[in-house]
């Protein structure tokens, strides 16, 4: 659906876009719980925002109960506004209730946090203020709104952080203000200033700016390489940052040679921590990552302004490497038009094995190749995992799907209890296969995928499993 939303950017949005997902037939309470689950457990961004927009057309009172939990940062609020104003749910206006929720969201942020939120755009914070007309409750907030809108304001009433930032811009370099570094990059910053930024950077910012720190001499300062490395491998910080494993792979593969070894190794340690919950799968496992030419496409698809540098083949390689790390007896069968021979050492790091797999690729796609090879060997097995860029047609009755399922049926004749997982890195709306008892389709990728695969492999993932999981989500946040 995100691909469909992206495709609407250069043409009028279709009000029917959401209806083909049958969102309107769902109970509002179920939609609300799904939005909470997607954000808080699935760590998703676009989908929970979309569900909130749909809920705005069905039950605004219910939306108000979950609004701050789902739209828990400025990026999420901007996504919600973008989707609503695009018209894909059949309306473009906020309405009184939604405007009130956005005003309450603004009022709940302190001045410093709101100033830090102002780095985003489309819409910018100033745009949001113009849309909902919040009434400032304090002199500092009134001055800040005037500052954002380019109107007259009392400079002495500005929040302290804004005053520090403006003083720094004016040449007072006694102390680097605690603002997102994006606010400072247009200024002439030296090594000392960049070192100050690096010392207090949050985890996610650190991961994304290792090359920038190296370029500005941060790692030449005594103790900084060790400080940054310790931050990157700190388990609580990794969990708080909600990092996706493929983001760590992206950081590791793109890091410059100028970044010290201790920092690069810390990224490997962070990866091991991030996939620590990958379960041990029962029985004999085969992982079949697609390494064909199409897998070189960005994992997000081609999205205007937000195309990822991470490729589908990188994610497929990561899945395979993570499974092998926790299941040393698992066999990896990379395939394009045939199976590609490759040996992986289960004792190597996830990063090392993922990079080995991602380095191969090209050619056409023949998803039946791994199963054909296993049948030729008369192999025994309990679980087969396919990872591709659009694997949902596995049982859709198309030509290629028929060949693959024929091989799967042959495999099942020897392995009656075997199960097949088809992981679609780029799932599309119209190609989802119908679930079978022995076939599971998964769309997209996060660390949660491994949990789902484990539940399915052990027979605990029933048809109503996700309904039960969603219905167990509490609409009211626990106070304990």
CSV table of C-alpha atoms in Angstrom, one decimal:
chain,number,residue,atom,x,y,z
A,1,UNK,CA,0.0,0.0,0.0
A,2,UNK,CA,2.9,2.3,0.7
A,3,UNK,CA,4.1,1.8,-2.9
A,4,UNK,CA,0.6,2.8,-4.0
A,5,UNK,CA,0.6,5.9,-1.9
A,6,UNK,CA,4.0,6.9,-3.2
A,7,UNK,CA,2.8,6.5,-6.8
A,8,UNK,CA,0.0,9.0,-6.1
A,9,UNK,CA,2.4,11.9,-5.4
A,10,UNK,CA,2.6,13.0,-9.0
A,11,UNK,CA,-1.1,12.5,-9.9
A,12,UNK,CA,-4.5,13.1,-8.3
A,13,UNK,CA,-5.0,10.6,-5.4
A,14,UNK,CA,-7.8,8.0,-5.8
A,15,UNK,CA,-10.5,7.9,-3.1
A,16,UNK,CA,-10.8,4.2,-3.8
A,17,UNK,CA,-7.2,3.4,-2.9
A,18,UNK,CA,-8.0,2.4,0.7
A,19,UNK,CA,-11.2,0.5,-0.1
A,20,UNK,CA,-9.4,-2.3,-1.9
A,21,UNK,CA,-7.9,-3.1,1.5
A,22,UNK,CA,-11.4,-3.5,3.0
A,23,UNK,CA,-10.4,-1.1,5.8
A,24,UNK,CA,-13.9,0.4,5.9
A,25,UNK,CA,-15.4,-3.0,6.7
A,26,UNK,CA,-13.4,-3.3,9.9
A,27,UNK,CA,-14.7,-2.3,13.3
A,28,UNK,CA,-13.1,1.0,14.5
A,29,UNK,CA,-11.9,-0.6,17.7
A,30,UNK,CA,-10.0,-3.2,15.8
A,31,UNK,CA,-8.5,-0.5,13.5
A,32,UNK,CA,-7.4,1.4,16.6
A,33,UNK,CA,-5.8,-1.7,18.2
A,34,UNK,CA,-4.1,-2.6,14.9
A,35,UNK,CA,-2.6,0.9,14.6
A,36,UNK,CA,-1.2,0.6,18.2
A,37,UNK,CA,0.2,-2.8,17.4
A,38,UNK,CA,1.8,-1.6,14.2
A,39,UNK,CA,3.5,1.3,15.9
A,40,UNK,CA,4.4,-0.1,19.3
A,41,UNK,CA,5.2,-3.7,18.4
A,42,UNK,CA,5.9,-3.6,14.7
A,43,UNK,CA,7.7,-0.3,14.8
A,44,UNK,CA,6.0,0.7,11.6
A,45,UNK,CA,5.7,4.3,10.4
A,46,UNK,CA,3.4,4.6,7.3
A,47,UNK,CA,0.8,2.0,8.1
A,48,UNK,CA,-0.1,3.1,11.6
A,49,UNK,CA,-0.4,6.7,10.3
A,50,UNK,CA,-2.6,5.5,7.5
A,51,UNK,CA,-4.8,3.6,9.9
A,52,UNK,CA,-5.2,6.7,12.0
A,53,UNK,CA,-6.4,8.6,8.9
A,54,UNK,CA,-8.9,5.9,8.2
A,55,UNK,CA,-10.1,6.0,11.8
A,56,UNK,CA,-10.6,9.8,11.5
A,57,UNK,CA,-13.3,9.0,8.9
A,58,UNK,CA,-15.0,6.4,11.2
A,59,UNK,CA,-14.6,7.3,14.9
A,60,UNK,CA,-12.9,10.5,16.0
A,61,UNK,CA,-13.5,9.8,19.7
A,62,UNK,CA,-11.6,6.5,19.4
A,63,UNK,CA,-8.8,8.2,17.3
A,64,UNK,CA,-8.4,10.7,20.1
A,65,UNK,CA,-7.7,8.0,22.6
A,66,UNK,CA,-4.8,6.5,20.6
A,67,UNK,CA,-3.6,9.7,18.8
A,68,UNK,CA,-0.5,10.5,21.1
A,69,UNK,CA,0.6,6.8,21.3
A,70,UNK,CA,0.6,6.2,17.6
A,71,UNK,CA,1.7,9.6,16.4
A,72,UNK,CA,4.4,9.7,19.0
A,73,UNK,CA,6.9,11.9,17.2
A,74,UNK,CA,6.9,14.8,14.7
A,75,UNK,CA,7.7,12.5,11.8
A,76,UNK,CA,4.6,10.4,12.5
A,77,UNK,CA,2.4,13.5,12.8
A,78,UNK,CA,3.7,14.8,9.4
A,79,UNK,CA,3.0,11.4,7.8
A,80,UNK,CA,-0.5,11.4,9.2
A,81,UNK,CA,-1.1,14.9,7.8
A,82,UNK,CA,0.4,14.0,4.4
A,83,UNK,CA,-1.8,11.0,4.0
A,84,UNK,CA,-5.0,12.8,5.1
A,85,UNK,CA,-4.4,15.8,2.8
A,86,UNK,CA,-3.6,13.6,-0.1
A,87,UNK,CA,-7.3,12.6,-0.2
A,88,UNK,CA,-6.6,8.8,-0.5
A,89,UNK,CA,-9.2,8.1,2.1
A,90,UNK,CA,-11.8,10.2,0.4
A,91,UNK,CA,-11.4,13.4,2.4
A,92,UNK,CA,-8.7,16.1,2.5
A,93,UNK,CA,-9.9,18.5,5.3
A,94,UNK,CA,-9.0,18.0,8.9
A,95,UNK,CA,-12.3,18.8,10.4
A,96,UNK,CA,-12.8,20.2,13.9
A,97,UNK,CA,-11.9,17.1,15.9
A,98,UNK,CA,-8.6,16.3,14.1
A,99,UNK,CA,-7.5,20.0,14.4
A,100,UNK,CA,-8.2,19.8,18.1
A,101,UNK,CA,-6.1,16.6,18.4
A,102,UNK,CA,-3.2,18.2,16.6
A,103,UNK,CA,-3.4,21.3,18.9
A,104,UNK,CA,-3.4,19.0,21.9
A,105,UNK,CA,-0.4,17.2,20.5
A,106,UNK,CA,1.4,20.5,20.1
A,107,UNK,CA,0.5,21.6,23.6
A,108,UNK,CA,1.8,18.4,25.1
A,109,UNK,CA,5.3,19.0,23.8
A,110,UNK,CA,7.6,21.2,25.8
A,111,UNK,CA,9.2,24.2,24.1
A,112,UNK,CA,12.6,22.6,23.6
A,113,UNK,CA,11.1,19.4,22.2
A,114,UNK,CA,8.9,21.3,19.8
A,115,UNK,CA,11.9,23.4,18.6
A,116,UNK,CA,13.8,20.2,17.9
A,117,UNK,CA,10.8,18.9,16.0
A,118,UNK,CA,10.9,21.9,13.7
A,119,UNK,CA,13.7,20.4,11.4
A,120,UNK,CA,11.1,18.4,9.4
A,121,UNK,CA,9.1,19.6,6.4
A,122,UNK,CA,6.2,18.6,4.1
A,123,UNK,CA,4.6,19.9,6.2
A,124,UNK,CA,6.9,22.0,8.3
A,125,UNK,CA,6.1,22.9,11.9
A,126,UNK,CA,5.2,26.4,10.7
A,127,UNK,CA,2.8,24.8,8.2
A,128,UNK,CA,1.1,22.8,11.0
A,129,UNK,CA,0.8,25.8,13.1
A,130,UNK,CA,-0.9,27.7,10.3
A,131,UNK,CA,-3.3,24.7,9.7
A,132,UNK,CA,-4.6,24.3,13.2
A,133,UNK,CA,-4.1,27.8,14.8
A,134,UNK,CA,-3.0,26.7,18.3
A,135,UNK,CA,-3.5,29.2,21.1
A,136,UNK,CA,-0.2,29.6,23.1
A,137,UNK,CA,-0.7,29.2,26.9
A,138,UNK,CA,2.7,30.8,27.9
A,139,UNK,CA,4.7,33.7,26.8
A,140,UNK,CA,7.5,31.5,25.7
A,141,UNK,CA,5.2,29.5,23.5
A,142,UNK,CA,3.7,32.7,22.0
A,143,UNK,CA,7.2,34.0,21.2
A,144,UNK,CA,8.2,30.6,19.7
A,145,UNK,CA,5.1,30.5,17.4
A,146,UNK,CA,5.9,34.0,16.2
A,147,UNK,CA,9.5,32.9,15.6
A,148,UNK,CA,8.4,29.9,13.6
A,149,UNK,CA,5.9,31.9,11.5
A,150,UNK,CA,8.3,34.8,10.8
A,151,UNK,CA,6.0,37.2,12.7
A,152,UNK,CA,6.9,39.7,15.4
A,153,UNK,CA,7.9,38.1,18.7
A,154,UNK,CA,9.5,39.0,22.1
A,155,UNK,CA,13.1,37.7,21.7
A,156,UNK,CA,13.6,37.7,25.5
A,157,UNK,CA,10.6,35.4,25.9
A,158,UNK,CA,11.9,32.8,23.5
A,159,UNK,CA,12.6,29.3,25.0
A,160,UNK,CA,16.2,29.1,26.4
A,161,UNK,CA,17.3,26.6,23.7
A,162,UNK,CA,16.1,28.9,20.9
A,163,UNK,CA,18.0,31.8,22.4
A,164,UNK,CA,21.1,29.7,22.7
A,165,UNK,CA,20.7,28.6,19.1
A,166,UNK,CA,20.3,32.2,17.8
A,167,UNK,CA,23.2,33.4,19.9
A,168,UNK,CA,25.3,30.6,18.4
A,169,UNK,CA,24.3,31.6,14.9
A,170,UNK,CA,25.3,35.1,15.7
A,171,UNK,CA,28.8,34.1,16.6
A,172,UNK,CA,28.7,33.2,20.3
A,173,UNK,CA,30.5,29.9,20.1
A,174,UNK,CA,31.0,29.4,23.8
A,175,UNK,CA,28.7,26.3,23.8
A,176,UNK,CA,27.2,24.3,21.1
A,177,UNK,CA,23.4,24.3,21.6
A,178,UNK,CA,21.7,20.9,22.2
A,179,UNK,CA,19.8,20.9,18.9
A,180,UNK,CA,19.6,18.4,16.1
A,181,UNK,CA,22.8,18.6,14.1
A,182,UNK,CA,20.8,19.4,10.9
A,183,UNK,CA,20.2,22.9,12.4
A,184,UNK,CA,24.0,23.4,12.6
A,185,UNK,CA,25.3,22.1,9.3
A,186,UNK,CA,24.9,25.3,7.5
A,187,UNK,CA,27.2,27.0,10.0
A,188,UNK,CA,31.0,26.9,9.9
A,189,UNK,CA,31.7,24.1,12.4
A,190,UNK,CA,35.1,22.9,13.4
A,191,UNK,CA,36.4,19.7,15.0
A,192,UNK,CA,35.6,20.9,18.5
A,193,UNK,CA,32.0,21.7,17.6
A,194,UNK,CA,31.5,18.4,15.8
A,195,UNK,CA,33.1,16.6,18.8
A,196,UNK,CA,30.5,18.3,21.1
A,197,UNK,CA,27.7,17.2,18.8
A,198,UNK,CA,29.0,13.6,18.7
A,199,UNK,CA,29.4,13.4,22.5
A,200,UNK,CA,25.7,13.9,23.1
A,201,UNK,CA,24.2,12.5,19.9
A,202,UNK,CA,21.4,10.0,20.4
A,203,UNK,CA,21.9,6.5,19.1
A,204,UNK,CA,20.2,6.7,15.8
A,205,UNK,CA,21.9,10.0,14.9
A,206,UNK,CA,25.2,8.4,15.8
A,207,UNK,CA,24.6,5.4,13.5
A,208,UNK,CA,23.7,7.7,10.6
A,209,UNK,CA,26.6,10.1,10.9
A,210,UNK,CA,29.7,8.0,11.4
A,211,UNK,CA,31.2,9.2,8.1
A,212,UNK,CA,30.3,12.8,8.9
A,213,UNK,CA,32.1,12.5,12.3
A,214,UNK,CA,35.2,11.0,10.6
A,215,UNK,CA,35.2,13.7,8.0
A,216,UNK,CA,35.3,16.4,10.6
A,217,UNK,CA,38.0,14.9,12.7
A,218,UNK,CA,35.8,13.7,15.6
A,219,UNK,CA,37.6,10.3,15.9
A,220,UNK,CA,41.0,12.0,16.2
A,221,UNK,CA,39.9,13.3,19.6
A,222,UNK,CA,41.1,11.3,22.6
A,223,UNK,CA,38.5,8.9,23.9
A,224,UNK,CA,35.9,9.6,21.2
A,225,UNK,CA,36.2,6.3,19.2
A,226,UNK,CA,35.7,4.4,22.4
A,227,UNK,CA,32.8,6.6,23.5
A,228,UNK,CA,31.0,6.2,20.2
A,229,UNK,CA,31.7,2.4,20.1
A,230,UNK,CA,30.3,2.0,23.6
A,231,UNK,CA,27.2,3.9,22.6
A,232,UNK,CA,26.6,1.8,19.5
A,233,UNK,CA,26.8,-1.5,21.4
A,234,UNK,CA,24.7,-0.5,24.4
A,235,UNK,CA,21.7,-2.8,24.4
A,236,UNK,CA,19.2,-0.4,26.0
A,237,UNK,CA,20.0,2.3,23.6
A,238,UNK,CA,19.6,-0.1,20.7
A,239,UNK,CA,16.1,-1.1,21.9
A,240,UNK,CA,15.1,2.5,22.6
A,241,UNK,CA,16.2,3.5,19.1
A,242,UNK,CA,13.8,0.9,17.5
A,243,UNK,CA,16.6,0.1,15.1
A,244,UNK,CA,15.9,-2.3,12.2
A,245,UNK,CA,18.6,-4.9,11.6
A,246,UNK,CA,18.9,-3.8,7.9
A,247,UNK,CA,19.7,-0.2,9.1
A,248,UNK,CA,22.8,-1.6,10.9
A,249,UNK,CA,23.8,-3.5,7.8
A,250,UNK,CA,23.4,-0.3,5.8
A,251,UNK,CA,25.6,1.6,8.3
A,252,UNK,CA,28.3,-1.2,8.3
A,253,UNK,CA,28.4,-1.5,4.5
A,254,UNK,CA,28.6,2.2,3.9
A,255,UNK,CA,31.1,3.2,6.6
A,256,UNK,CA,34.3,5.0,5.4
A,257,UNK,CA,37.8,3.6,6.0
A,258,UNK,CA,38.4,6.7,8.1
A,259,UNK,CA,36.0,5.3,10.8
A,260,UNK,CA,38.1,3.5,13.4
A,261,UNK,CA,38.0,-0.3,13.6
A,262,UNK,CA,36.6,-0.2,17.1
A,263,UNK,CA,33.6,1.7,15.8
A,264,UNK,CA,33.1,-0.6,12.8
A,265,UNK,CA,33.3,-3.6,15.2
A,266,UNK,CA,30.7,-2.0,17.5
A,267,UNK,CA,28.2,-2.1,14.6
A,268,UNK,CA,28.8,-5.8,14.3
A,269,UNK,CA,28.1,-6.1,18.1
A,270,UNK,CA,25.0,-4.0,17.7
A,271,UNK,CA,23.7,-6.3,15.0
A,272,UNK,CA,24.2,-9.4,17.2
A,273,UNK,CA,22.2,-7.6,19.9
A,274,UNK,CA,19.5,-6.5,17.5
A,275,UNK,CA,18.9,-10.1,16.3
A,276,UNK,CA,19.4,-11.7,19.7
A,277,UNK,CA,15.7,-12.7,19.8
A,278,UNK,CA,15.9,-14.7,16.6
A,279,UNK,CA,14.6,-18.1,17.8
A,280,UNK,CA,16.1,-21.5,17.1
A,281,UNK,CA,13.9,-23.1,14.6
A,282,UNK,CA,12.9,-26.8,14.9
A,283,UNK,CA,14.1,-29.5,12.6
A,284,UNK,CA,16.0,-29.2,9.4
A,285,UNK,CA,15.8,-25.7,7.9
A,286,UNK,CA,16.5,-24.4,4.3
A,287,UNK,CA,16.7,-20.7,3.6
A,288,UNK,CA,16.4,-19.7,-0.1
A,289,UNK,CA,17.3,-16.0,-0.7
A,290,UNK,CA,16.6,-14.6,-4.1
A,291,UNK,CA,19.8,-13.2,-5.6
A,292,UNK,CA,18.4,-12.4,-9.1
A,293,UNK,CA,18.9,-9.1,-10.8
A,294,UNK,CA,15.6,-7.6,-9.6
A,295,UNK,CA,16.8,-7.9,-6.0
A,296,UNK,CA,19.1,-5.0,-6.6
A,297,UNK,CA,16.1,-2.6,-6.4
A,298,UNK,CA,15.7,-0.4,-3.3
A,299,UNK,CA,13.9,-2.1,-0.4
A,300,UNK,CA,11.4,0.8,-0.3
A,301,UNK,CA,10.8,0.7,-4.1
A,302,UNK,CA,11.4,3.9,-6.1
A,303,UNK,CA,9.7,6.5,-3.9
A,304,UNK,CA,10.0,10.2,-4.7
A,305,UNK,CA,12.3,11.8,-2.1
A,306,UNK,CA,12.5,8.7,0.2
A,307,UNK,CA,14.2,5.9,-1.8
A,308,UNK,CA,16.4,3.7,0.4
A,309,UNK,CA,20.0,2.9,-0.4
A,310,UNK,CA,19.3,-0.6,1.1
A,311,UNK,CA,18.6,-3.2,-1.6
A,312,UNK,CA,16.2,-6.1,-1.4
A,313,UNK,CA,19.2,-8.5,-1.8
A,314,UNK,CA,20.8,-6.9,1.4
A,315,UNK,CA,17.7,-7.7,3.4
A,316,UNK,CA,17.4,-11.2,1.9
A,317,UNK,CA,21.1,-11.8,2.8
A,318,UNK,CA,20.5,-10.5,6.3
A,319,UNK,CA,17.5,-12.9,6.9
A,320,UNK,CA,19.6,-15.9,5.7
A,321,UNK,CA,22.6,-14.9,7.8
A,322,UNK,CA,20.5,-14.3,10.9
A,323,UNK,CA,18.8,-17.7,10.6
A,324,UNK,CA,22.2,-19.5,10.1
A,325,UNK,CA,23.6,-17.7,13.1
A,326,UNK,CA,21.0,-19.1,15.4
A,327,UNK,CA,20.5,-22.3,13.5
A,328,UNK,CA,24.0,-23.6,12.6
A,329,UNK,CA,22.6,-26.7,10.8
A,330,UNK,CA,20.4,-24.6,8.5
A,331,UNK,CA,21.4,-24.7,4.8
A,332,UNK,CA,21.3,-21.6,2.6
A,333,UNK,CA,20.4,-22.1,-1.1
A,334,UNK,CA,20.8,-18.7,-2.9
A,335,UNK,CA,19.0,-18.8,-6.3
A,336,UNK,CA,18.6,-16.9,-9.5
A,337,UNK,CA,17.8,-19.0,-12.5
A,338,UNK,CA,19.7,-21.8,-10.7
A,339,UNK,CA,20.9,-22.4,-7.2
A,340,UNK,CA,24.2,-20.6,-6.6
A,341,UNK,CA,26.9,-22.5,-4.7
A,342,UNK,CA,28.0,-20.7,-1.5
A,343,UNK,CA,29.3,-21.9,1.8
A,344,UNK,CA,28.6,-19.9,5.0
A,345,UNK,CA,30.3,-20.4,8.3
A,346,UNK,CA,27.7,-20.3,11.1
A,347,UNK,CA,30.4,-19.0,13.5
A,348,UNK,CA,31.0,-15.9,11.3
A,349,UNK,CA,29.2,-12.7,12.3
A,350,UNK,CA,25.8,-11.9,10.8
A,351,UNK,CA,27.4,-8.9,9.1
A,352,UNK,CA,30.1,-11.1,7.5
A,353,UNK,CA,27.7,-13.7,6.1
A,354,UNK,CA,25.2,-11.1,5.0
A,355,UNK,CA,27.9,-9.3,3.0
A,356,UNK,CA,29.0,-12.6,1.4
A,357,UNK,CA,25.4,-13.3,0.2
A,358,UNK,CA,24.8,-9.7,-0.9
A,359,UNK,CA,27.9,-9.8,-3.1
A,360,UNK,CA,26.4,-12.3,-5.5
A,361,UNK,CA,23.5,-11.8,-7.8
A,362,UNK,CA,22.2,-11.1,-11.2
A,363,UNK,CA,20.3,-13.1,-13.8
A,364,UNK,CA,16.7,-14.2,-14.0
A,365,UNK,CA,14.5,-15.6,-11.3
A,366,UNK,CA,13.5,-19.3,-10.9
A,367,UNK,CA,11.9,-19.8,-7.5
A,368,UNK,CA,11.4,-23.5,-8.2
A,369,UNK,CA,15.2,-24.0,-8.4
A,370,UNK,CA,15.9,-24.6,-4.7
A,371,UNK,CA,13.0,-27.0,-4.3
A,372,UNK,CA,14.0,-28.8,-7.5
A,373,UNK,CA,17.5,-29.3,-6.1
A,374,UNK,CA,16.2,-30.6,-2.8
A,375,UNK,CA,13.9,-33.0,-4.6
A,376,UNK,CA,16.8,-34.2,-6.8
A,377,UNK,CA,18.7,-34.9,-3.6
A,378,UNK,CA,15.6,-36.5,-2.0
A,379,UNK,CA,16.3,-34.2,0.9
A,380,UNK,CA,14.5,-34.3,4.2
A,381,UNK,CA,13.4,-31.1,5.8
A,382,UNK,CA,10.9,-29.4,8.1
A,383,UNK,CA,11.0,-25.7,7.1
A,384,UNK,CA,11.8,-23.9,3.8
A,385,UNK,CA,12.0,-20.1,3.9
A,386,UNK,CA,11.9,-18.1,0.6
A,387,UNK,CA,13.0,-14.5,0.7
A,388,UNK,CA,12.3,-12.5,-2.5
A,389,UNK,CA,11.2,-9.0,-3.7
A,390,UNK,CA,7.6,-10.2,-4.6
A,391,UNK,CA,7.1,-13.8,-3.6
A,392,UNK,CA,3.4,-13.6,-2.9
A,393,UNK,CA,2.5,-15.3,-6.2
A,394,UNK,CA,4.0,-18.5,-4.8
A,395,UNK,CA,0.6,-20.2,-4.7
A,396,UNK,CA,-1.3,-17.8,-7.0
A,397,UNK,CA,-1.7,-20.2,-9.9
A,398,UNK,CA,0.5,-18.3,-12.3
A,399,UNK,CA,3.0,-20.1,-14.5
A,400,UNK,CA,6.0,-19.7,-12.3
A,401,UNK,CA,4.0,-20.2,-9.1
A,402,UNK,CA,2.6,-23.5,-10.6
A,403,UNK,CA,6.1,-24.8,-11.2
A,404,UNK,CA,7.2,-23.9,-7.7
A,405,UNK,CA,4.2,-25.4,-6.0
A,406,UNK,CA,4.6,-28.6,-8.0
A,407,UNK,CA,8.1,-28.9,-6.6
A,408,UNK,CA,6.7,-28.1,-3.1
A,409,UNK,CA,4.1,-30.9,-3.4
A,410,UNK,CA,6.9,-33.3,-4.4
A,411,UNK,CA,8.9,-32.2,-1.3
A,412,UNK,CA,5.8,-32.7,0.9
A,413,UNK,CA,5.4,-36.3,-0.3
A,414,UNK,CA,8.6,-37.1,1.5
A,415,UNK,CA,8.2,-34.5,4.3
A,416,UNK,CA,4.5,-34.5,5.3
A,417,UNK,CA,4.8,-32.0,8.1
A,418,UNK,CA,7.0,-29.6,6.2
A,419,UNK,CA,6.1,-25.9,6.1
A,420,UNK,CA,6.9,-23.2,3.6
A,421,UNK,CA,7.4,-19.5,4.4
A,422,UNK,CA,7.4,-16.9,1.6
A,423,UNK,CA,8.8,-13.6,2.8
A,424,UNK,CA,7.9,-10.7,0.4
A,425,UNK,CA,10.3,-7.8,1.0
A,426,UNK,CA,8.2,-5.7,-1.4
A,427,UNK,CA,4.6,-6.9,-1.0
A,428,UNK,CA,2.1,-5.5,-3.4
A,429,UNK,CA,-1.7,-5.1,-2.9
A,430,UNK,CA,-3.0,-7.3,-5.7
A,431,UNK,CA,-0.7,-10.3,-5.5
A,432,UNK,CA,-1.1,-11.8,-2.0
A,433,UNK,CA,-1.6,-15.6,-2.2
A,434,UNK,CA,-4.3,-17.3,-0.2
A,435,UNK,CA,-2.9,-18.8,3.0
A,436,UNK,CA,-2.7,-22.6,3.3
A,437,UNK,CA,-2.1,-24.6,6.4
A,438,UNK,CA,1.5,-25.3,5.2
A,439,UNK,CA,2.2,-22.0,3.4
A,440,UNK,CA,2.7,-18.7,5.1
A,441,UNK,CA,3.1,-15.3,3.3
A,442,UNK,CA,4.8,-12.5,5.1
A,443,UNK,CA,4.9,-8.9,3.7
A,444,UNK,CA,7.8,-6.6,4.6
A,445,UNK,CA,10.6,-7.1,7.1
A,446,UNK,CA,11.5,-6.3,10.7
A,447,UNK,CA,12.9,-8.2,13.6
A,448,UNK,CA,9.3,-9.3,14.3
A,449,UNK,CA,9.4,-11.5,11.2
A,450,UNK,CA,11.6,-14.1,13.0
A,451,UNK,CA,9.0,-14.4,15.8
A,452,UNK,CA,6.2,-15.0,13.3
A,453,UNK,CA,8.3,-17.6,11.4
A,454,UNK,CA,9.0,-19.4,14.7
A,455,UNK,CA,5.3,-19.5,15.7
A,456,UNK,CA,4.4,-20.9,12.2
A,457,UNK,CA,7.2,-23.5,12.2
A,458,UNK,CA,6.1,-24.9,15.6
A,459,UNK,CA,2.4,-25.0,14.6
A,460,UNK,CA,1.3,-22.2,17.0
A,461,UNK,CA,0.3,-19.7,14.3
A,462,UNK,CA,-3.3,-20.4,13.6
A,463,UNK,CA,-5.7,-18.7,11.2
A,464,UNK,CA,-7.1,-16.5,14.1
A,465,UNK,CA,-3.7,-15.9,15.7
A,466,UNK,CA,-3.3,-12.3,14.6
A,467,UNK,CA,-6.9,-11.4,15.4
A,468,UNK,CA,-6.2,-12.6,19.0
A,469,UNK,CA,-2.9,-10.7,19.2
A,470,UNK,CA,-4.6,-7.5,18.0
A,471,UNK,CA,-7.6,-7.8,20.2
A,472,UNK,CA,-5.3,-8.2,23.2
A,473,UNK,CA,-3.9,-4.7,22.7
A,474,UNK,CA,-5.0,-2.3,25.4
A,475,UNK,CA,-6.5,0.9,24.1
A,476,UNK,CA,-5.7,2.7,27.4
A,477,UNK,CA,-2.0,2.9,28.3
A,478,UNK,CA,-1.0,1.1,31.5
A,479,UNK,CA,-0.3,3.4,34.4
A,480,UNK,CA,1.8,0.8,36.3
